[in-house]
């Protein structure tokens, strides 16, 4: 049974004060908070079995290796990947995307094209632009409408037999739009293109099934779903991961090294050069366990309730515009007050202990589309409450009064 007051007790940070006020943390799309169940795992690692993995015969190394590989299996099960070696540990979504983009350098030809969407985070734009610069391939963009939804009829027109890759986020970080990735994947496969889904913003709310989606690559960051920073994952279909060259060279990723020739290790080690974030991987597994113990259906239902409650109240504030009104969206509200810079609103909210994000949210093309410098973004997690929404609404009214 979902009980937000009990859940809040798991998060030590939620009881701290900011500027003398109770913290109201509404910047969850930037990074989520960490429950004690995950903090305990981090403390346990450094207190009891900190050691390098995959190479030591001693007990600590074995223990750390076992825990690290168990975490990989937890992530495999969570995403329903067919094989554990299809899960590559990375430092985050950005690293995962760059790994794939680098791999396609030797595959793309100048006559090829790749497709991104108008709703992307910079980390799902810039690596592909760099790939196009390296290969001469063309970058095309699926446009969006005023509601912040992708225009699927235009996507259909962009796909050609020279389309080799399509990259779309599952959920937009700036607007919260949930994109129709099932359709996007199916259509891309009809022309033989591979698809990478950026799950940085979906994984805190939705449990994706990579086999049911039939997606080629799916990437995520642990810190968005109650795990640590500096840790992420790449799911790739086995065939693709075998085809792509390694991203970085170094220890751990080799089978044999001579000065004449090096052969590479099997998956997943081929893509995991050097000593990884061992504690981060183990804590990522613990975060997945924690989220599943609450249940993604319960999380999504509760967050939707918060979204509707907040939206209804915010719309009553005169001069407040919400950007991103898609029917299908997660608990993110991006807004502005008429004639007031988002940064000023954010600064006043901070004085009241309310943490929101202001700016372009690493999605400048979306801001250009709406012809605005940025927005104030409140993003709700399953540990937020209606009382916190009320505090936000009061704070915005206060900011409006002070700044008008
Ligand atoms: N894609 C999206 C949609 C995001 O929201 C983010 C994080 N804001 C990223 C990619 C990049 O994630 P990270 O910084 O953890 O690599």
Coordinates of C-alpha atoms and ligand atoms in Angstrom, one line a residue:
X1 CA 0.0 0.0 0.0
X2 CA 1.5 3.3 -1.1
X3 CA 2.1 5.6 1.9
X4 CA 4.0 8.8 1.1
X5 CA 4.6 9.7 4.7
X6 CA 6.3 6.3 5.3
X7 CA 8.3 6.6 2.0
X8 CA 9.5 10.1 3.0
X9 CA 11.1 8.5 6.1
X10 CA 13.5 6.6 3.8
X11 CA 15.0 9.9 2.5
X12 CA 17.2 11.6 5.2
X13 CA 17.6 14.8 3.0
X14 CA 13.9 15.5 3.0
X15 CA 14.0 16.5 6.6
X16 CA 16.6 19.2 6.3
X17 CA 16.0 22.9 6.2
X18 CA 17.0 25.3 3.4
X19 CA 17.2 29.0 4.2
X20 CA 15.4 28.3 7.5
X21 CA 12.5 26.6 5.7
X22 CA 11.5 23.0 5.3
X23 CA 13.1 21.8 2.0
X24 CA 10.6 21.3 -0.8
X25 CA 12.6 19.4 -3.4
X26 CA 11.0 19.7 -6.8
X27 CA 14.0 19.3 -9.1
X28 CA 13.7 15.5 -9.5
X29 CA 14.1 15.6 -13.2
X30 CA 17.6 16.9 -12.7
X31 CA 18.5 14.4 -10.1
X32 CA 16.5 12.4 -7.6
X33 CA 17.1 12.0 -3.9
X34 CA 18.7 8.9 -2.3
X35 CA 16.9 6.6 0.2
X36 CA 18.8 5.2 3.1
X37 CA 18.5 1.7 1.6
X38 CA 20.8 2.9 -1.1
X39 CA 23.0 5.0 1.1
X40 CA 23.5 2.0 3.4
X41 CA 24.7 -0.1 0.4
X42 CA 27.3 2.6 -0.4
X43 CA 28.5 2.8 3.2
X44 CA 28.6 -1.0 3.4
X45 CA 30.7 -1.2 0.2
X46 CA 33.4 1.2 1.5
X47 CA 33.3 -0.1 5.0
X48 CA 33.4 -3.8 4.2
X49 CA 34.5 -5.0 0.8
X50 CA 36.1 -2.1 -1.2
X51 CA 38.4 -3.9 -3.8
X52 CA 39.1 -4.0 -7.5
X53 CA 37.0 -6.5 -9.4
X54 CA 37.4 -9.2 -12.0
X55 CA 41.1 -9.7 -11.3
X56 CA 41.8 -10.4 -7.7
X57 CA 41.8 -13.9 -6.2
X58 CA 41.4 -12.6 -2.7
X59 CA 38.1 -12.6 -0.8
X60 CA 37.3 -8.9 -1.0
X61 CA 37.8 -8.8 -4.7
X62 CA 35.6 -11.9 -5.2
X63 CA 32.9 -10.3 -3.0
X64 CA 33.0 -7.0 -4.9
X65 CA 32.9 -8.8 -8.2
X66 CA 29.9 -10.9 -7.1
X67 CA 28.0 -7.9 -5.9
X68 CA 28.8 -5.9 -9.1
X69 CA 27.7 -8.8 -11.4
X70 CA 24.6 -9.4 -9.3
X71 CA 23.7 -5.7 -9.9
X72 CA 24.1 -6.3 -13.6
X73 CA 21.6 -9.2 -13.3
X74 CA 19.1 -7.0 -11.4
X75 CA 19.3 -4.4 -14.1
X76 CA 18.9 -7.1 -16.8
X77 CA 15.8 -8.4 -15.0
X78 CA 14.4 -4.9 -14.6
X79 CA 14.7 -4.0 -18.2
X80 CA 13.8 -7.6 -19.3
X81 CA 17.0 -7.9 -21.4
X82 CA 17.6 -11.3 -22.9
X83 CA 21.2 -11.6 -21.6
X84 CA 23.1 -10.0 -18.7
X85 CA 26.0 -9.2 -21.1
X86 CA 23.6 -6.9 -23.0
X87 CA 23.8 -4.5 -20.0
X88 CA 26.9 -2.3 -20.2
X89 CA 27.8 -0.2 -17.1
X90 CA 28.6 3.4 -18.0
X91 CA 29.0 6.7 -16.2
X92 CA 25.6 7.8 -17.3
X93 CA 23.2 8.5 -20.2
X94 CA 25.7 10.9 -21.8
X95 CA 28.5 8.3 -21.8
X96 CA 26.1 5.6 -23.1
X97 CA 25.0 7.8 -26.1
X98 CA 28.6 8.7 -26.9
X99 CA 29.6 5.0 -26.8
X100 CA 27.0 4.2 -29.5
X101 CA 27.7 7.3 -31.5
X102 CA 31.4 6.5 -31.6
X103 CA 30.6 2.9 -32.7
X104 CA 28.6 4.1 -35.7
X105 CA 31.5 6.1 -37.1
X106 CA 32.8 3.1 -39.0
X107 CA 29.2 2.1 -40.1
X108 CA 27.7 5.3 -41.5
X109 CA 28.4 6.5 -45.1
X110 CA 28.0 10.0 -46.4
X111 CA 24.8 9.1 -48.2
X112 CA 23.2 7.9 -45.0
X113 CA 20.9 9.9 -42.7
X114 CA 20.1 9.8 -39.0
X115 CA 17.0 11.2 -37.3
X116 CA 16.7 12.9 -33.9
X117 CA 13.6 14.7 -32.5
X118 CA 12.9 18.3 -31.7
X119 CA 12.4 17.3 -28.0
X120 CA 15.9 16.1 -27.3
X121 CA 18.3 17.0 -24.4
X122 CA 21.6 18.3 -25.7
X123 CA 23.3 15.0 -24.9
X124 CA 21.0 13.4 -27.5
X125 CA 21.8 16.0 -30.1
X126 CA 25.5 16.9 -29.9
X127 CA 27.1 13.4 -30.1
X128 CA 25.0 12.8 -33.3
X129 CA 26.1 16.1 -34.8
X130 CA 29.7 15.1 -34.1
X131 CA 29.0 11.7 -35.7
X132 CA 27.6 13.5 -38.8
X133 CA 30.7 15.7 -39.0
X134 CA 32.9 12.6 -38.8
X135 CA 31.0 10.6 -41.4
X136 CA 29.3 13.2 -43.7
X137 CA 25.9 11.7 -42.9
X138 CA 22.9 14.0 -42.7
X139 CA 21.0 14.8 -39.4
X140 CA 17.2 15.2 -39.7
X141 CA 14.8 16.4 -37.0
X142 CA 11.2 15.2 -36.2
X143 CA 9.3 18.4 -35.6
X144 CA 7.1 19.2 -32.6
X145 CA 3.7 20.9 -32.2
X146 CA 2.6 23.6 -29.7
X147 CA 1.6 21.0 -27.1
X148 CA 5.1 19.7 -27.1
X149 CA 4.3 16.5 -29.0
X150 CA 6.3 15.0 -31.9
X151 CA 4.5 15.2 -35.2
X152 CA 4.4 11.6 -36.3
X153 CA 3.2 12.1 -39.8
X154 CA 6.3 14.2 -40.5
X155 CA 8.4 11.4 -39.0
X156 CA 7.0 9.0 -41.5
X157 CA 8.1 11.4 -44.3
X158 CA 11.7 11.7 -42.9
X159 CA 12.4 8.0 -43.0
X160 CA 14.1 6.7 -46.1
X161 CA 16.0 3.6 -47.0
X162 CA 19.2 5.5 -46.2
X163 CA 18.1 6.1 -42.6
X164 CA 20.5 4.2 -40.4
X165 CA 19.6 5.4 -36.9
X166 CA 16.8 7.1 -35.0
X167 CA 17.3 8.6 -31.6
X168 CA 14.5 9.8 -29.4
X169 CA 14.0 10.3 -25.7
X170 CA 11.3 8.2 -24.1
X171 CA 10.3 11.3 -22.0
X172 CA 11.3 14.9 -22.6
X173 CA 13.2 16.4 -19.6
X174 CA 12.0 19.9 -20.4
X175 CA 8.3 19.3 -20.9
X176 CA 7.6 15.8 -19.6
X177 CA 6.0 14.6 -22.9
X178 CA 6.0 10.8 -23.2
X179 CA 6.9 10.0 -26.8
X180 CA 5.2 7.2 -28.8
X181 CA 8.4 5.1 -28.9
X182 CA 6.6 1.9 -29.9
X183 CA 5.5 3.5 -33.2
X184 CA 8.9 5.2 -33.7
X185 CA 10.7 1.9 -33.3
X186 CA 8.4 -0.1 -35.5
X187 CA 8.5 2.5 -38.3
X188 CA 12.4 2.8 -38.1
X189 CA 12.7 -1.0 -38.3
X190 CA 10.6 -1.1 -41.5
X191 CA 13.4 0.8 -43.3
X192 CA 16.1 -1.1 -41.6
X193 CA 17.2 1.7 -39.2
X194 CA 18.4 1.0 -35.6
X195 CA 16.8 2.9 -32.7
X196 CA 18.3 4.3 -29.5
X197 CA 15.9 5.4 -26.8
X198 CA 17.2 7.9 -24.2
X199 CA 15.5 6.7 -21.0
X200 CA 17.0 9.2 -18.7
X201 CA 13.6 10.7 -17.9
X202 CA 11.4 7.7 -18.4
X203 CA 13.1 5.2 -16.1
X204 CA 12.2 7.0 -12.8
X205 CA 8.5 6.6 -13.8
X206 CA 8.1 3.7 -16.2
X207 CA 9.5 0.1 -16.2
X208 CA 10.6 -0.4 -19.9
X209 CA 10.6 -3.9 -21.4
X210 CA 13.4 -3.8 -24.0
X211 CA 12.4 -7.1 -25.6
X212 CA 8.7 -6.2 -26.0
X213 CA 9.8 -2.8 -27.4
X214 CA 12.2 -4.6 -29.7
X215 CA 14.5 -1.5 -29.2
X216 CA 18.1 -1.7 -30.3
X217 CA 19.6 0.5 -27.6
X218 CA 18.1 1.9 -24.4
X219 CA 20.1 4.2 -22.0
X220 CA 19.6 5.6 -18.5
X221 CA 21.3 7.3 -15.6
X222 CA 21.2 5.8 -12.0
X223 CA 21.0 9.3 -10.4
X224 CA 17.5 9.9 -11.9
X225 CA 16.1 6.9 -10.1
X226 CA 17.3 7.1 -6.6
X227 CA 20.8 5.9 -7.4
X228 CA 24.2 7.6 -7.3
X229 CA 25.7 10.1 -9.8
X230 CA 28.4 8.9 -12.1
X231 CA 26.6 5.7 -12.9
X232 CA 24.5 4.6 -15.8
X233 CA 23.7 1.8 -18.2
X234 CA 23.5 1.0 -21.9
X235 CA 21.2 -1.8 -23.0
X236 CA 22.2 -3.0 -26.5
X237 CA 20.9 -6.0 -28.5
X238 CA 23.7 -8.6 -28.5
X239 CA 24.1 -8.4 -32.3
X240 CA 24.6 -4.7 -32.2
X241 CA 27.1 -4.8 -29.3
X242 CA 29.1 -7.5 -31.1
X243 CA 29.1 -5.4 -34.3
X244 CA 30.2 -2.1 -32.7
X245 CA 33.9 -1.5 -32.0
X246 CA 35.0 -0.7 -28.4
X247 CA 34.7 2.9 -27.3
X248 CA 37.8 3.1 -25.1
X249 CA 40.9 1.0 -24.9
X250 CA 42.5 -0.1 -21.7
X251 CA 42.6 -2.7 -19.0
X252 CA 39.6 -5.1 -18.5
X253 CA 38.4 -4.9 -22.1
X254 CA 41.0 -7.1 -23.8
X255 CA 41.4 -10.8 -24.4
X256 CA 45.1 -10.6 -25.4
X257 CA 47.6 -7.8 -25.9
X258 CA 50.8 -7.8 -27.9
X259 CA 52.5 -4.9 -29.6
X260 CA 51.4 -6.4 -32.9
X261 CA 47.7 -6.9 -32.2
X262 CA 45.1 -6.7 -29.4
X263 CA 42.0 -8.9 -29.3
X264 CA 39.0 -7.7 -27.3
X265 CA 37.2 -9.3 -24.4
X266 CA 33.7 -10.7 -24.8
X267 CA 30.6 -8.7 -23.9
X268 CA 30.1 -6.8 -21.6
X269 CA 33.8 -6.2 -20.8
X270 CA 34.6 -5.1 -24.4
X271 CA 32.9 -1.8 -23.5
X272 CA 34.1 -1.5 -19.9
X273 CA 37.7 -0.4 -20.1
X274 CA 39.4 0.5 -16.8
X275 CA 38.3 0.3 -13.2
X276 CA 34.6 1.0 -13.2
X277 CA 32.5 2.8 -10.6
X278 CA 32.2 -0.4 -8.7
X279 CA 30.2 1.0 -5.8
X280 CA 28.0 3.0 -8.2
X281 CA 27.1 -0.2 -10.1
X282 CA 26.2 -2.0 -6.9
X283 CA 24.2 1.0 -5.6
X284 CA 22.4 1.2 -9.0
X285 CA 21.2 -2.3 -8.4
X286 CA 20.0 -1.4 -4.9
X287 CA 18.2 1.7 -6.3
X288 CA 16.3 -0.6 -8.8
X289 CA 15.4 -2.9 -5.9
X290 CA 14.1 0.1 -3.9
X291 CA 12.0 1.5 -6.7
X292 CA 10.6 -2.0 -7.4
X293 CA 9.7 -2.5 -3.7
X294 CA 7.4 0.6 -4.1
X295 CA 6.2 -0.5 -7.5
X296 CA 6.3 1.5 -10.8
X297 CA 2.5 1.3 -11.2
X298 CA 2.0 2.9 -7.7
X299 CA 4.7 5.4 -8.5
X300 CA 3.2 6.5 -11.8
X301 CA -0.4 6.7 -10.4
X302 CA 0.6 8.8 -7.4
X303 CA 2.8 11.1 -9.5
X304 CA 0.0 11.6 -12.0
X305 CA -2.3 12.6 -9.1
X306 CA 0.3 15.2 -8.0
X307 CA 0.6 16.4 -11.6
X308 CA -3.1 17.0 -12.0
X309 CA -3.4 18.6 -8.6
X310 CA -0.5 21.0 -9.4
X311 CA -1.6 21.8 -12.9
X312 CA -5.1 22.7 -11.9
X313 CA -3.8 25.1 -9.2
X314 CA -1.1 26.7 -11.4
X315 CA -3.5 27.4 -14.2
X316 CA -5.5 29.6 -11.8
X317 CA -2.6 32.0 -11.4
X318 CA -3.1 34.8 -13.9
X319 CA -0.3 35.3 -16.4
X320 CA 1.2 31.8 -15.8
X321 CA 1.8 29.8 -19.0
X322 CA 2.5 26.1 -18.9
X323 CA 4.7 24.8 -21.8
X324 CA 4.1 21.2 -22.8
X325 CA 0.5 20.2 -22.5
X326 CA 0.7 16.7 -24.1
X327 CA -2.0 14.3 -23.0
X328 CA 0.6 11.7 -22.2
X329 CA 3.2 13.2 -19.9
X330 CA 5.1 12.6 -16.7
X331 CA 5.0 14.7 -13.5
X332 CA 6.9 17.7 -15.0
X333 CA 5.6 21.2 -15.2
X334 CA 7.5 23.8 -17.2
X335 CA 6.1 27.3 -16.9
X336 CA 6.7 31.1 -17.0
X337 CA 5.1 34.1 -15.5
X338 CA 4.3 36.9 -17.9
X339 CA 7.1 39.5 -18.2
X340 CA 9.2 37.8 -15.4
X341 CA 12.5 36.0 -16.0
X342 CA 12.4 32.3 -14.9
X343 CA 15.7 32.8 -13.0
X344 CA 14.1 35.5 -10.8
X345 CA 11.2 33.2 -9.9
X346 CA 13.6 30.4 -9.1
X347 CA 15.7 32.7 -6.8
X348 CA 12.7 33.7 -4.8
X349 CA 11.4 30.1 -4.5
X350 CA 14.9 29.1 -3.3
X351 CA 14.6 31.7 -0.5
X352 CA 11.5 29.8 0.5
X353 CA 13.3 26.5 0.6
X354 CA 11.7 25.3 -2.7
X355 CA 14.1 23.8 -5.2
X356 CA 13.1 24.1 -8.9
X357 CA 15.1 24.2 -12.0
X358 CA 15.3 27.4 -14.2
X359 CA 16.8 27.9 -17.6
X360 CA 16.9 26.0 -20.9
X361 CA 17.2 22.5 -19.3
X362 CA 19.9 21.5 -21.8
X363 CA 17.2 21.6 -24.5
X364 CA 17.7 25.0 -26.2
X365 CA 15.9 24.0 -29.4
X366 CA 12.7 23.6 -27.4
X367 CA 13.1 27.0 -25.9
X368 CA 13.8 28.4 -29.4
X369 CA 10.6 26.8 -30.6
X370 CA 8.5 28.6 -28.0
X371 CA 10.7 31.7 -28.4
X372 CA 11.5 32.0 -24.7
X373 CA 14.9 32.1 -22.9
X374 CA 13.9 29.3 -20.5
X375 CA 11.3 28.1 -18.1
X376 CA 10.8 27.4 -14.4
X377 CA 10.5 23.6 -14.1
X378 CA 8.9 21.8 -11.2
X379 CA 9.4 18.1 -11.4
X380 CA 7.6 15.8 -8.9
X381 CA 8.7 12.4 -7.5
X382 CA 6.8 9.8 -5.6
X383 CA 8.1 11.2 -2.3
X384 CA 6.6 14.7 -2.9
X385 CA 3.3 15.6 -1.3
X386 CA 0.2 17.8 -2.0
X387 CA 1.3 20.0 0.8
X388 CA 4.6 20.6 -1.1
X389 CA 2.5 21.5 -4.2
X390 CA 0.6 24.0 -2.1
X391 CA 3.9 25.5 -0.9
X392 CA 5.0 25.8 -4.6
X393 CA 1.8 27.6 -5.6
X394 CA 2.0 30.0 -2.6
X395 CA 5.7 30.7 -3.5
X396 CA 4.9 31.4 -7.1
X397 CA 2.1 33.9 -6.0
X398 CA 4.6 35.6 -3.7
X399 CA 7.2 35.8 -6.5
X400 CA 4.7 37.2 -8.8
X401 CA 3.7 39.9 -6.3
X402 CA 7.4 40.8 -5.6
X403 CA 8.5 40.9 -9.3
X404 CA 5.5 42.4 -11.1
Ligands
LIG1 N1 18.8 12.8 -21.6 C1 17.9 13.4 -20.9 C2 16.4 13.4 -21.4 C3 18.1 13.9 -19.6 O1 17.2 14.5 -18.9 C4 19.5 13.9 -19.2 C5 19.8 14.5 -17.8 N2 19.3 15.8 -17.5 C6 20.4 13.4 -20.0 C7 20.1 12.8 -21.2 C8 21.9 13.3 -19.5 O2 22.0 12.5 -18.4 P1 23.4 12.5 -17.6 O3 23.7 13.9 -17.3 O4 23.1 11.7 -16.4 O5 24.4 11.8 -18.5

